[in-house]
mmCIF file of C-alpha atoms and ligand atoms in Angstrom:
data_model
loop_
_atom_site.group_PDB
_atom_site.id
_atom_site.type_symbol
_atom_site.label_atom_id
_atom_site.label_comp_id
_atom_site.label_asym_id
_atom_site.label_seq_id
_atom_site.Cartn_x
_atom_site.Cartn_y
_atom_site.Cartn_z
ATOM 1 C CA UNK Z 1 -32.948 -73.319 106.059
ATOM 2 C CA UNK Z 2 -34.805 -70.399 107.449
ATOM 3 C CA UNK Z 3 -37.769 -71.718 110.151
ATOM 4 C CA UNK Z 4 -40.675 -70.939 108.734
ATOM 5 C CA UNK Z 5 -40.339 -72.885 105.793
ATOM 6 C CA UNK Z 6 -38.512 -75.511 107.713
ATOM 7 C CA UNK Z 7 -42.222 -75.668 109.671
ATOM 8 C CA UNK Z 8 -44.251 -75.672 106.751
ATOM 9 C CA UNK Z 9 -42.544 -78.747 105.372
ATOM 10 C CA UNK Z 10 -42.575 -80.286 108.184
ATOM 11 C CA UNK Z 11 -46.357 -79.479 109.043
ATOM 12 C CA UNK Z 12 -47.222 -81.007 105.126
ATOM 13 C CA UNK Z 13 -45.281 -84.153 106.068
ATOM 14 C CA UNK Z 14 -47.828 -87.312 106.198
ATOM 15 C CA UNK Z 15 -46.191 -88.409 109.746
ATOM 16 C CA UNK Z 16 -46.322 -91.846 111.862
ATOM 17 C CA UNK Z 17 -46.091 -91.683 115.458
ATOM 18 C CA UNK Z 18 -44.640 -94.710 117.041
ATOM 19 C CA UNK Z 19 -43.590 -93.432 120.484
ATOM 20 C CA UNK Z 20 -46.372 -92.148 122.256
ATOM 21 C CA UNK Z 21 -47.159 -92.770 125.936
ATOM 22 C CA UNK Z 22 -50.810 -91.739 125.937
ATOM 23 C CA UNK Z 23 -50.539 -90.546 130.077
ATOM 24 C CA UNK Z 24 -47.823 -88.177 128.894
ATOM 25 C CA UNK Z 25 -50.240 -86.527 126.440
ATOM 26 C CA UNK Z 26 -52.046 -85.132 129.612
ATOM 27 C CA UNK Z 27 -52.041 -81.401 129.120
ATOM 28 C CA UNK Z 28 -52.361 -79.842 132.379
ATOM 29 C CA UNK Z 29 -55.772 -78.205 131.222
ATOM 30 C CA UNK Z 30 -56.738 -81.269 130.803
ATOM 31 C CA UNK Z 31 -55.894 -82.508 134.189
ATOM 32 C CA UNK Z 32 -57.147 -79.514 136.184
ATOM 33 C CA UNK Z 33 -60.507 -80.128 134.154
ATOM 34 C CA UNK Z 34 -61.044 -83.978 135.002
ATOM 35 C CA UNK Z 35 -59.718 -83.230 138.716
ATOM 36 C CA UNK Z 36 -62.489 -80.868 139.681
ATOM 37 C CA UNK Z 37 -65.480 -82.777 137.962
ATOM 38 C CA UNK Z 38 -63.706 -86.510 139.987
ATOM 39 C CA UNK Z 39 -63.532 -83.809 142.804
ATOM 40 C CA UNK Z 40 -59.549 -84.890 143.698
ATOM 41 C CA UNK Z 41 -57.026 -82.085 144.929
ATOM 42 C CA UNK Z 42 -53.741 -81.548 142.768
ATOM 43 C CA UNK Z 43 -50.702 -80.716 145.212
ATOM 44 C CA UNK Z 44 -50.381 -77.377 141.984
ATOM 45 C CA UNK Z 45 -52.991 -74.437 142.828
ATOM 46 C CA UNK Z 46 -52.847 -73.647 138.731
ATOM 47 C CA UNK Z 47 -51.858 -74.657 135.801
ATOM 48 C CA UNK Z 48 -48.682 -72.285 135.452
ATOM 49 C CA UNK Z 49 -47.461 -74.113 138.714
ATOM 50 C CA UNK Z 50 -47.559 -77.277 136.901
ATOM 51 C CA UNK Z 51 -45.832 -75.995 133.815
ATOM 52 C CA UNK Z 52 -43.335 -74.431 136.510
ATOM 53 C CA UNK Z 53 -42.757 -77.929 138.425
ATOM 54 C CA UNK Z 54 -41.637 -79.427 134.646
ATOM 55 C CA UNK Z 55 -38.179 -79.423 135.286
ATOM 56 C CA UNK Z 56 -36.423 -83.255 135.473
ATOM 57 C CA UNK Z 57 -32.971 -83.893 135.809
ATOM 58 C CA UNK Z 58 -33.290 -87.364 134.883
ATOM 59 C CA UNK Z 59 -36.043 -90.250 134.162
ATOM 60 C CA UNK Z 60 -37.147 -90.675 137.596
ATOM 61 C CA UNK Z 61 -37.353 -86.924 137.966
ATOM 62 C CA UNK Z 62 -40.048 -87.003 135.373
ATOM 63 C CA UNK Z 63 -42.110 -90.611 136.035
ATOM 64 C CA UNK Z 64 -42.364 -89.330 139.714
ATOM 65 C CA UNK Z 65 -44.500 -86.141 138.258
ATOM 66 C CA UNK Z 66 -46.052 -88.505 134.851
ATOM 67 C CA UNK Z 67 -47.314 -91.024 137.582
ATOM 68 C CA UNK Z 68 -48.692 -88.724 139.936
ATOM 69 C CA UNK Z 69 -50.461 -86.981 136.996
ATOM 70 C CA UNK Z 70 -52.326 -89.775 136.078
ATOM 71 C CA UNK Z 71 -53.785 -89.868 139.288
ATOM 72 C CA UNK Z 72 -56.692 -88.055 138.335
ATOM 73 C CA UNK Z 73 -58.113 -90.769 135.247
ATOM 74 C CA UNK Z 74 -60.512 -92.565 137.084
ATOM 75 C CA UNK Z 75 -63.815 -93.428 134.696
ATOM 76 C CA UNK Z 76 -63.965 -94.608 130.987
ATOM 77 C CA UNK Z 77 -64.617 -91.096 130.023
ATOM 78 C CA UNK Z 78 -61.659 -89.374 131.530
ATOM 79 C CA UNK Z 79 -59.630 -92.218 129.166
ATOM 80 C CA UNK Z 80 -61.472 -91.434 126.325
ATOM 81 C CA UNK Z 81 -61.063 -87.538 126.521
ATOM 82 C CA UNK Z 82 -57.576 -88.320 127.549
ATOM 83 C CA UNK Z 83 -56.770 -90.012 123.960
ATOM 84 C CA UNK Z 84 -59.538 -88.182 122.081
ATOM 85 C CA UNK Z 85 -57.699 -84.661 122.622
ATOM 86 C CA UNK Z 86 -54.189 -86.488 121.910
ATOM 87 C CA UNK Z 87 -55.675 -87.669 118.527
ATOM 88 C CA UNK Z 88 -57.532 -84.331 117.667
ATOM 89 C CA UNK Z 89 -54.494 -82.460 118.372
ATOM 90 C CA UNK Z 90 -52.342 -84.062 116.375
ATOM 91 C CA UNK Z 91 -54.818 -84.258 113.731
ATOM 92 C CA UNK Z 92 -53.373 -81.135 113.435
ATOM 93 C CA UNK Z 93 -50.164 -81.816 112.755
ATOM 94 C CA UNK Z 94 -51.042 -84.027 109.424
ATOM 95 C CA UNK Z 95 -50.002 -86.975 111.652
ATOM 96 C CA UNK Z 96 -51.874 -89.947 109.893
ATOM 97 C CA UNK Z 97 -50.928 -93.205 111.891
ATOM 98 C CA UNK Z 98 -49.896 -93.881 115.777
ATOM 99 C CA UNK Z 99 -48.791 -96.216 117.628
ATOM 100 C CA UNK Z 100 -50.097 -95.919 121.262
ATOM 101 C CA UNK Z 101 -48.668 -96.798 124.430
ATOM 102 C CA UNK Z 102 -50.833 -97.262 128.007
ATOM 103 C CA UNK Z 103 -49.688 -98.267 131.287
ATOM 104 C CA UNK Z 104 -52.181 -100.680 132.598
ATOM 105 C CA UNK Z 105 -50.506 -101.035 136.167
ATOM 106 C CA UNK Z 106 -50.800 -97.273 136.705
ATOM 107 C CA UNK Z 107 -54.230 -97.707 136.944
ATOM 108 C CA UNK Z 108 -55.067 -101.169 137.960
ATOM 109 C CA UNK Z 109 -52.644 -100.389 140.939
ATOM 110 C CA UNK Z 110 -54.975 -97.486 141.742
ATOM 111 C CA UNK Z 111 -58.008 -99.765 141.556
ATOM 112 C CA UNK Z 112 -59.184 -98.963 138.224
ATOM 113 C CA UNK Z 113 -59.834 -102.036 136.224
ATOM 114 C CA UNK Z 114 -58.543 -102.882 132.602
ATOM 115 C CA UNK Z 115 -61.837 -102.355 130.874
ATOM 116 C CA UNK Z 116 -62.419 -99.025 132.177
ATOM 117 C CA UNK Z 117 -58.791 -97.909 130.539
ATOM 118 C CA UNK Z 118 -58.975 -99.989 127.299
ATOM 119 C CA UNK Z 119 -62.653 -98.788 126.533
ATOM 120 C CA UNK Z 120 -62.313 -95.665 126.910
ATOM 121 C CA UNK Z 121 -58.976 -95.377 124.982
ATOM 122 C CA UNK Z 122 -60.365 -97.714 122.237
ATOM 123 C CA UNK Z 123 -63.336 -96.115 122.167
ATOM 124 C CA UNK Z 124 -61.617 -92.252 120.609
ATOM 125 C CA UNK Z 125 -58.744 -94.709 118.684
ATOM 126 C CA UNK Z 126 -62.079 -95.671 116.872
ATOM 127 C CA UNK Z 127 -63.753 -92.253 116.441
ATOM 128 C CA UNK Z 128 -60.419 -91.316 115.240
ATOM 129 C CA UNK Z 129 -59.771 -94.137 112.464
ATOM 130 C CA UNK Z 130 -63.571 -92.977 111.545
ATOM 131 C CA UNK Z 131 -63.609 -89.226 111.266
ATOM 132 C CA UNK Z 132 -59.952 -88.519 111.436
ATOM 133 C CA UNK Z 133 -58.511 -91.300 109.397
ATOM 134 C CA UNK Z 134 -55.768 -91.620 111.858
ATOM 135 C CA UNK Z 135 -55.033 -95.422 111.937
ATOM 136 C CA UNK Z 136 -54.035 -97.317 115.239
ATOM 137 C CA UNK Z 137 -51.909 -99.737 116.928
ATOM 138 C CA UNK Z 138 -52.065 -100.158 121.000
ATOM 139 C CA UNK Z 139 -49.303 -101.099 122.952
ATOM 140 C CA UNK Z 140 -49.654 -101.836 126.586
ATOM 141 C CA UNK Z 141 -46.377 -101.686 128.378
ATOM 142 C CA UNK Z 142 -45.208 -103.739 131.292
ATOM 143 C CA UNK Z 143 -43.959 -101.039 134.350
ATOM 144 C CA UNK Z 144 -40.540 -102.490 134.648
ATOM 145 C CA UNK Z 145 -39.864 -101.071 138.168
ATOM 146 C CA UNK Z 146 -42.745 -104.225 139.588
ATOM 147 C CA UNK Z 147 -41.933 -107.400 139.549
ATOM 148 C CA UNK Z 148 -42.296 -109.772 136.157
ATOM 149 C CA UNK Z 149 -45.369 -111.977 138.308
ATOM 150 C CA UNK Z 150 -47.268 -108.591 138.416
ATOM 151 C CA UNK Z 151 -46.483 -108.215 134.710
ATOM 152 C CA UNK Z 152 -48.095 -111.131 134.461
ATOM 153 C CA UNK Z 153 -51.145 -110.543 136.114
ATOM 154 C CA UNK Z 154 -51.026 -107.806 133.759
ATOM 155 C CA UNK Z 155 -51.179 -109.790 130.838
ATOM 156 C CA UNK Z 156 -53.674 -112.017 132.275
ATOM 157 C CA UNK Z 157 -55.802 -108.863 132.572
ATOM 158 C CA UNK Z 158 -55.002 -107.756 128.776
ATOM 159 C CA UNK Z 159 -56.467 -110.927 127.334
ATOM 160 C CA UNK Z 160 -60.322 -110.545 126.936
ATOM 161 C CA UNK Z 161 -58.833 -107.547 124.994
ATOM 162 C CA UNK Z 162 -56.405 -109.125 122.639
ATOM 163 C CA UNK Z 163 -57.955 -108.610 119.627
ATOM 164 C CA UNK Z 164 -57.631 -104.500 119.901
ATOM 165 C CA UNK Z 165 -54.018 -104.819 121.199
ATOM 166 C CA UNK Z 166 -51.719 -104.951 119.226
ATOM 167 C CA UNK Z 167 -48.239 -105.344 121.214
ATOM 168 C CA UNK Z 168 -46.529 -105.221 124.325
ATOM 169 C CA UNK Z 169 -43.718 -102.956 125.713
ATOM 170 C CA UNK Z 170 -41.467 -102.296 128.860
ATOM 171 C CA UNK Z 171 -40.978 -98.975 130.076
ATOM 172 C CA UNK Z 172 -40.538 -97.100 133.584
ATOM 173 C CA UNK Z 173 -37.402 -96.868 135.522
ATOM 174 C CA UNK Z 174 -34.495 -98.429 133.255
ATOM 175 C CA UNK Z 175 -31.569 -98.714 135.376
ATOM 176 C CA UNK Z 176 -31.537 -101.709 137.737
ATOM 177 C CA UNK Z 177 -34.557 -103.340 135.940
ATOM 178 C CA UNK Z 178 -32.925 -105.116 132.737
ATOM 179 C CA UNK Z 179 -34.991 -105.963 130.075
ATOM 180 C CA UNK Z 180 -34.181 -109.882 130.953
ATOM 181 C CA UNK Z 181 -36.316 -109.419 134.446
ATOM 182 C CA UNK Z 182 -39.237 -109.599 132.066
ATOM 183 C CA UNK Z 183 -37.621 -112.959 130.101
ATOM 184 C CA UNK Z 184 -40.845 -115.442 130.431
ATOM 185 C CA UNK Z 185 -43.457 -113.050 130.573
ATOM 186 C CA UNK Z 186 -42.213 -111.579 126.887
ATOM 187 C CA UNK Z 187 -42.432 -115.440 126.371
ATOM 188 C CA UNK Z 188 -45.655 -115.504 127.052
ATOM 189 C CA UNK Z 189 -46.816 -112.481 125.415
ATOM 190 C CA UNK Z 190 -45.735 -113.439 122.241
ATOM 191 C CA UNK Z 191 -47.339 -116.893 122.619
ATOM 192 C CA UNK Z 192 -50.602 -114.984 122.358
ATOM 193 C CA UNK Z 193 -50.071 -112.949 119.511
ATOM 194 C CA UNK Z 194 -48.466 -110.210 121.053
ATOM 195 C CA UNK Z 195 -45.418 -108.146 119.214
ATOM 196 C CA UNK Z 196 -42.871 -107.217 121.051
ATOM 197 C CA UNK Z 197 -40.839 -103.551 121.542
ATOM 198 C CA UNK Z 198 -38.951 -102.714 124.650
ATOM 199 C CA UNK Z 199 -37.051 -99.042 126.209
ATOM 200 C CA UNK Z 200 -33.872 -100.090 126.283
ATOM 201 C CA UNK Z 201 -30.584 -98.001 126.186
ATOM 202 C CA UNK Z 202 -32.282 -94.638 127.031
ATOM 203 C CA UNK Z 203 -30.572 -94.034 130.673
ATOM 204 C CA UNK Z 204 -29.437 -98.062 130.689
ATOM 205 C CA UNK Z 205 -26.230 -99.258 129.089
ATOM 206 C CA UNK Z 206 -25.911 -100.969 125.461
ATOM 207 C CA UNK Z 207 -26.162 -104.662 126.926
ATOM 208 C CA UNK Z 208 -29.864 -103.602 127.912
ATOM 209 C CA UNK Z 209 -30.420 -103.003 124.257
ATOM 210 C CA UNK Z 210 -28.571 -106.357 123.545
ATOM 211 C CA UNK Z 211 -30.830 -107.924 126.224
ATOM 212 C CA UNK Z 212 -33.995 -106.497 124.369
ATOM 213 C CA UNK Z 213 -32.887 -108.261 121.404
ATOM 214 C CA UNK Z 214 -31.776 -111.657 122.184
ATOM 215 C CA UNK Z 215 -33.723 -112.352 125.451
ATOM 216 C CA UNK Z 216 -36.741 -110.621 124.981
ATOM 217 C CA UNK Z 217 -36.572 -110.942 121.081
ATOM 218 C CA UNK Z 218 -38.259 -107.518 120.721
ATOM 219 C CA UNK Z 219 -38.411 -105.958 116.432
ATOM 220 C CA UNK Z 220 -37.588 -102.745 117.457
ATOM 221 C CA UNK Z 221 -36.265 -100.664 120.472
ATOM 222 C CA UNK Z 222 -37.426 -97.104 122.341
ATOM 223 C CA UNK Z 223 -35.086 -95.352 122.534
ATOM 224 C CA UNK Z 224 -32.031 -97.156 122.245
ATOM 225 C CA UNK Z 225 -29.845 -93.705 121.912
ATOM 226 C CA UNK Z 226 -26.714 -95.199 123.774
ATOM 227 C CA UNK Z 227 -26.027 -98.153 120.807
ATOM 228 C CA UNK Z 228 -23.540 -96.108 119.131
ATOM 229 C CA UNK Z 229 -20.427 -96.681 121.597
ATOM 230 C CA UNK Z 230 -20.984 -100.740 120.785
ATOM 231 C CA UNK Z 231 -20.036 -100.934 116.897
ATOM 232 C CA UNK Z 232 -21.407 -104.975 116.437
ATOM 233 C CA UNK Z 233 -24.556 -103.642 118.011
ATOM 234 C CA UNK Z 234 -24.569 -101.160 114.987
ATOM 235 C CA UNK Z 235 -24.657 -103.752 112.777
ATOM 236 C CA UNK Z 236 -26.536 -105.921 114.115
ATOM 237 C CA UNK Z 237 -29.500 -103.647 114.419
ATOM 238 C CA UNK Z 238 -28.420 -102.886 110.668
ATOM 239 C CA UNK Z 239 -28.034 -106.499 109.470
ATOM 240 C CA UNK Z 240 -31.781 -107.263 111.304
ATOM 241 C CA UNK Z 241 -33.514 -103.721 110.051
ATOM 242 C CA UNK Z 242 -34.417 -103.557 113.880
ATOM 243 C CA UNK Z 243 -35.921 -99.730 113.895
ATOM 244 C CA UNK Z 244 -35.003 -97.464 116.717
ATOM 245 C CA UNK Z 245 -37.419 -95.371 117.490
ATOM 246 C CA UNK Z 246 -36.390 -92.082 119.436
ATOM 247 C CA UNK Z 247 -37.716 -89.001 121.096
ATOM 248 C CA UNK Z 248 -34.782 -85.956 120.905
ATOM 249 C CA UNK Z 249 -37.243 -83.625 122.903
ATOM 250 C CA UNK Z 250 -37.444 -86.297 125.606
ATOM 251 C CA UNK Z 251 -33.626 -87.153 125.708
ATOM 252 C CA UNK Z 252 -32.911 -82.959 125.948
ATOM 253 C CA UNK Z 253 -35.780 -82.707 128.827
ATOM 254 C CA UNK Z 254 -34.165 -85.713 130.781
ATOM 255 C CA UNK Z 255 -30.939 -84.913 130.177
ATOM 256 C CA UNK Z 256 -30.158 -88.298 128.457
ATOM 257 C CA UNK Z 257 -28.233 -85.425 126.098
ATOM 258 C CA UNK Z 258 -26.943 -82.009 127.618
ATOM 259 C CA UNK Z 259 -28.371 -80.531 124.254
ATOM 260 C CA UNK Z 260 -30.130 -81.018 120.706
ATOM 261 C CA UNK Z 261 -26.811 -80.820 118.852
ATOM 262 C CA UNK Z 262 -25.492 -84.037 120.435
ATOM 263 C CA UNK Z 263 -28.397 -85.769 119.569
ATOM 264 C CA UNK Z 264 -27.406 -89.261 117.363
ATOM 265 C CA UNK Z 265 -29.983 -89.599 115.052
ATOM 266 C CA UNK Z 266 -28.282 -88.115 112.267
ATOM 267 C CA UNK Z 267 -24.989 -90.578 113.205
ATOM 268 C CA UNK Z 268 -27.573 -93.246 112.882
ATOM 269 C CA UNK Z 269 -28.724 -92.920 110.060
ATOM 270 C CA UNK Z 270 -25.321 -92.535 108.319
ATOM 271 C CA UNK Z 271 -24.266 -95.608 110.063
ATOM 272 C CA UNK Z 272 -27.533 -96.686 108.048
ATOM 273 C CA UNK Z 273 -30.128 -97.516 111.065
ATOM 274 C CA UNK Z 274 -33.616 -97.587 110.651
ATOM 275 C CA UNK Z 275 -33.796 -94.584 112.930
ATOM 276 C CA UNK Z 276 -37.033 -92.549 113.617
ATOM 277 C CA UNK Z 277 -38.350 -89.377 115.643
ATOM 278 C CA UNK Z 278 -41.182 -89.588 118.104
ATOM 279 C CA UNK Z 279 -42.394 -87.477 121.174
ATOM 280 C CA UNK Z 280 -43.141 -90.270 124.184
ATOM 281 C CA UNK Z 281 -44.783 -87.409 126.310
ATOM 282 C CA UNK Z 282 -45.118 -84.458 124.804
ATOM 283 C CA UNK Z 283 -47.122 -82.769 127.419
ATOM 284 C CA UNK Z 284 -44.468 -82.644 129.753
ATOM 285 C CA UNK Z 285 -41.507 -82.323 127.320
ATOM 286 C CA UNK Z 286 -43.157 -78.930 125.423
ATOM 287 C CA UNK Z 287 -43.138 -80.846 121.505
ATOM 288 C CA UNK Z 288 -45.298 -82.821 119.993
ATOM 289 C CA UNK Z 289 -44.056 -84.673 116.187
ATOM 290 C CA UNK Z 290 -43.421 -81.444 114.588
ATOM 291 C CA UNK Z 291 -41.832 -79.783 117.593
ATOM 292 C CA UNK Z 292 -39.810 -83.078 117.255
ATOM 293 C CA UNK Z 293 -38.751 -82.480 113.549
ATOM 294 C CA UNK Z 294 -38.031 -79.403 113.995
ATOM 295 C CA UNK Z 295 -35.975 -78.695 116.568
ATOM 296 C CA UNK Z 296 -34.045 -81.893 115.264
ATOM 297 C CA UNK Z 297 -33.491 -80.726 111.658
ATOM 298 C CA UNK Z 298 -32.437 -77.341 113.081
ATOM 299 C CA UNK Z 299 -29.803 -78.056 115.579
ATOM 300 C CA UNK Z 300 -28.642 -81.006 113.598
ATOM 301 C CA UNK Z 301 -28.978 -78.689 110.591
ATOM 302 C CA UNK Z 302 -30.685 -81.988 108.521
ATOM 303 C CA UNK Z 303 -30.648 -81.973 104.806
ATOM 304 C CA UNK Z 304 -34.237 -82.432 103.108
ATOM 305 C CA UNK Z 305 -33.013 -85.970 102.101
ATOM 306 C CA UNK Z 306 -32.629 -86.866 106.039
ATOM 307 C CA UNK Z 307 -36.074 -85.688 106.821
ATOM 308 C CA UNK Z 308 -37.510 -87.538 103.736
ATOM 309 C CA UNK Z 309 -35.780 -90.671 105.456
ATOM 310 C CA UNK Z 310 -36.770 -90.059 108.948
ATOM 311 C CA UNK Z 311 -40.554 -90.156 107.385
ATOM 312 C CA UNK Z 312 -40.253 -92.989 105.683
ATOM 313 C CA UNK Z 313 -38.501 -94.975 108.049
ATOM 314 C CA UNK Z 314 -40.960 -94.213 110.637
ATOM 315 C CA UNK Z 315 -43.623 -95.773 107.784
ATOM 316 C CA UNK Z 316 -41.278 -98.375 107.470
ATOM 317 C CA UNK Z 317 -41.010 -99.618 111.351
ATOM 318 C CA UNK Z 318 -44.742 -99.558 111.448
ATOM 319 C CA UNK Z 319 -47.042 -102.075 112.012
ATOM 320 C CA UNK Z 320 -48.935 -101.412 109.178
ATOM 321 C CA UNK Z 321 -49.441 -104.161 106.440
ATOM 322 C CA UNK Z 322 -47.173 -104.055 103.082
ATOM 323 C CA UNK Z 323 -50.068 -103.073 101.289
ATOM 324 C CA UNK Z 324 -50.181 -100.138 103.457
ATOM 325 C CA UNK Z 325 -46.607 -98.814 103.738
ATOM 326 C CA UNK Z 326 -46.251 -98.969 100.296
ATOM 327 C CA UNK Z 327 -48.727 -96.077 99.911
ATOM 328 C CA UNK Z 328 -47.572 -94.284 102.345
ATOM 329 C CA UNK Z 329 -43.939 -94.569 100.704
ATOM 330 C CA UNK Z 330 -45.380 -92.827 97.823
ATOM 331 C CA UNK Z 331 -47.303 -90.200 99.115
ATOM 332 C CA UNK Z 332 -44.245 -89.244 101.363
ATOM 333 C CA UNK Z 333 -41.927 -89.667 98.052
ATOM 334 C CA UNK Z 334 -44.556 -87.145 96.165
ATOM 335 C CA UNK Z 335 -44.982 -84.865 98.711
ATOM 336 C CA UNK Z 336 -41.194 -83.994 99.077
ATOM 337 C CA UNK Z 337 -41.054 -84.222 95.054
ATOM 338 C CA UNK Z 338 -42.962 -81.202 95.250
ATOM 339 C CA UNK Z 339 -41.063 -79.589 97.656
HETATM 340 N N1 ADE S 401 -42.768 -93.844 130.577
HETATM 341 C C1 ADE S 401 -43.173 -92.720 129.978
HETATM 342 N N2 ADE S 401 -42.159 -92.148 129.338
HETATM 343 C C2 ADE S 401 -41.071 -92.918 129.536
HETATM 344 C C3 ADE S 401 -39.723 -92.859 129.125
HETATM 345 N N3 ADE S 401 -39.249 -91.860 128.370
HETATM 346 N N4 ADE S 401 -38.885 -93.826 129.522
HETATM 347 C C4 ADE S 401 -39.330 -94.813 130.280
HETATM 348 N N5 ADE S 401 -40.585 -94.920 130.688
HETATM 349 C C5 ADE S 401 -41.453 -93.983 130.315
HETATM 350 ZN ZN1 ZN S 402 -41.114 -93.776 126.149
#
């Protein structure tokens, strides 16, 4: 299909974004901005520099640069304009319900506390649901790289909160941290209400994704790209409608695929998997959820039918209520009937 109109049907898509870590939205604008008025030096003199030093060979390539980044967030506001440009931006992009990810330990580490993060981020979630109608879920993930006792202190932390979050995830550094470190604290989490999601099989083999399933009991995984080469995995994640939920500009810009062509999604959903496209940080991997459509449709030369089902599965892992989905089903299902 030629790219223009490929774009415009993508831009008219009513989109869910389930894979979103909200300190890789930082646009380096952004960041110079908030480091000058908290008055902290950035080892970049400009903002080309920091474009320039976007260049990972693998996971740890990146989270050494994403961490380091976040240095700068310090006060409730520099969270709020953090997630308020996120949601503005893509606003844009006719994207009508996310699913946020924070790392709390990034910050408490640094001697911020939990409220200042959480209030500020809740604070444009809200403005957003209210002028934007962009609904919201929050996620806060567990740094799998630390130890499960400072995940729980984490949790501990989270609880005065509970009521505006929504789930709990595991992220960071996959290989040599399998998902059952973090066994009793999932427990836990989901003894307070907590749902459960988990990166697994993004760098890490497909008994990490196995291990996100039966020992951490998560409903769907991030990532989970490497499930193919483990056919009763494929059907068990069929059999259980466990959604993965994946990020092609991510896996290109880490090199978890040498290029977009290779990418599985389309294998997935022929094998019939509840498979969907996000962006996890899309300031440092150049695409946001269009950018993710369409450089997936195009090198994987998608039919309109695949991008219908990429849409609505991504309504369809959701944690919106039935009610919910099932409008969103048919405003997706009109839209491409008029396409
Ligand atoms: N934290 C932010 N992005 C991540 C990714 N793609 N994998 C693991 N941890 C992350
Ligand atoms: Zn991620």
């Amino acid at each position: 299909m030629e790219s223009t109109k490929l774009r415009t049907i993508i831009q008219g898509i009513p989109k869910v974004e389930l894979h979103l870590h909200i300190e890789g939205s930082f646009e380096p604008e952004l960041m110079f901005k908030i480091a000058k008025r908290n008055k902290i030096a950035l080892p970049y003199d400009s903002i080309e520099l920091v474009k320039a030093a976007y260049q990972f060979n693998n996971l740890q390539e990146f989270l050494d640069i994403y961490y380091a980044g976040a240095q700068v967030l310090l006060y409730e506001q520099d969270f709020f304009d953090l997630t308020w440009a996120y949601l503005t931006k893509v606003h844009s992009e006719n994207v009508v319900h996310v699913e946020v990810f924070f790392d709390p330990q990034t910050h408490t580490d640094r001697g911020v506390s939990f409220d200042v993060v959480i209030n500020g981020m809740h604070r444009a979630l809200e403005k957003a649901k209210n002028e934007l109608n962009i609904s919201y879920r929050l996620i806060m993930s567990y740094l799998r790289h630390l130890s499960e006792e400072a995940a729980f202190e984490t949790l501990e932390a989270s609880l005065p909160f509970k009521d505006i979050i929504d789930g709990v995830g595991l992220d960071s550094s996959e290989i040599g941290n399998p998902p059952s470190k973090f066994k009793k604290v999932f427990k836990a989490s989901a003894a307070h209400g907590y749902k459960l999601v988990a990166h697994a099989g993004e760098e890490g083999p497909s008994a990490y994704i196995w291990e996100a399933l039966d020992i951490l009991k998560v409903v769907r995984i991030d990532h989970g790209n490497r499930c193919l080469s483990d056919e009763a995995l494929v059907k068990r994640l069929v059999d259980d409608k466990i959604a993965l939920i994946l990020c092609p500009t991510s896996n290109v810009a880490l090199k978890v695929i040498k290029k977009m062509d290779e990418h599985p999604v389309a294998k997935m959903l022929e094998k019939g998997i509840i498979a969907t496209i996000h962006s996890d940080d899309p300031a440092y991997f150049g695409g946001y959820m269009n950018e993710n459509y369409y450089q997936t449709a195009k090198a994987l030369n998608l039919s309109i039918a695949q991008i219908q089902q990429l849409a609505l599965n991504a309504f369809q892992a959701s944690w919106l209520s039935a009610t919910e989905k099932e409008k969103w089903y048919k405003k997706v299902n009109d839209y491409f009937n008029t396409i």
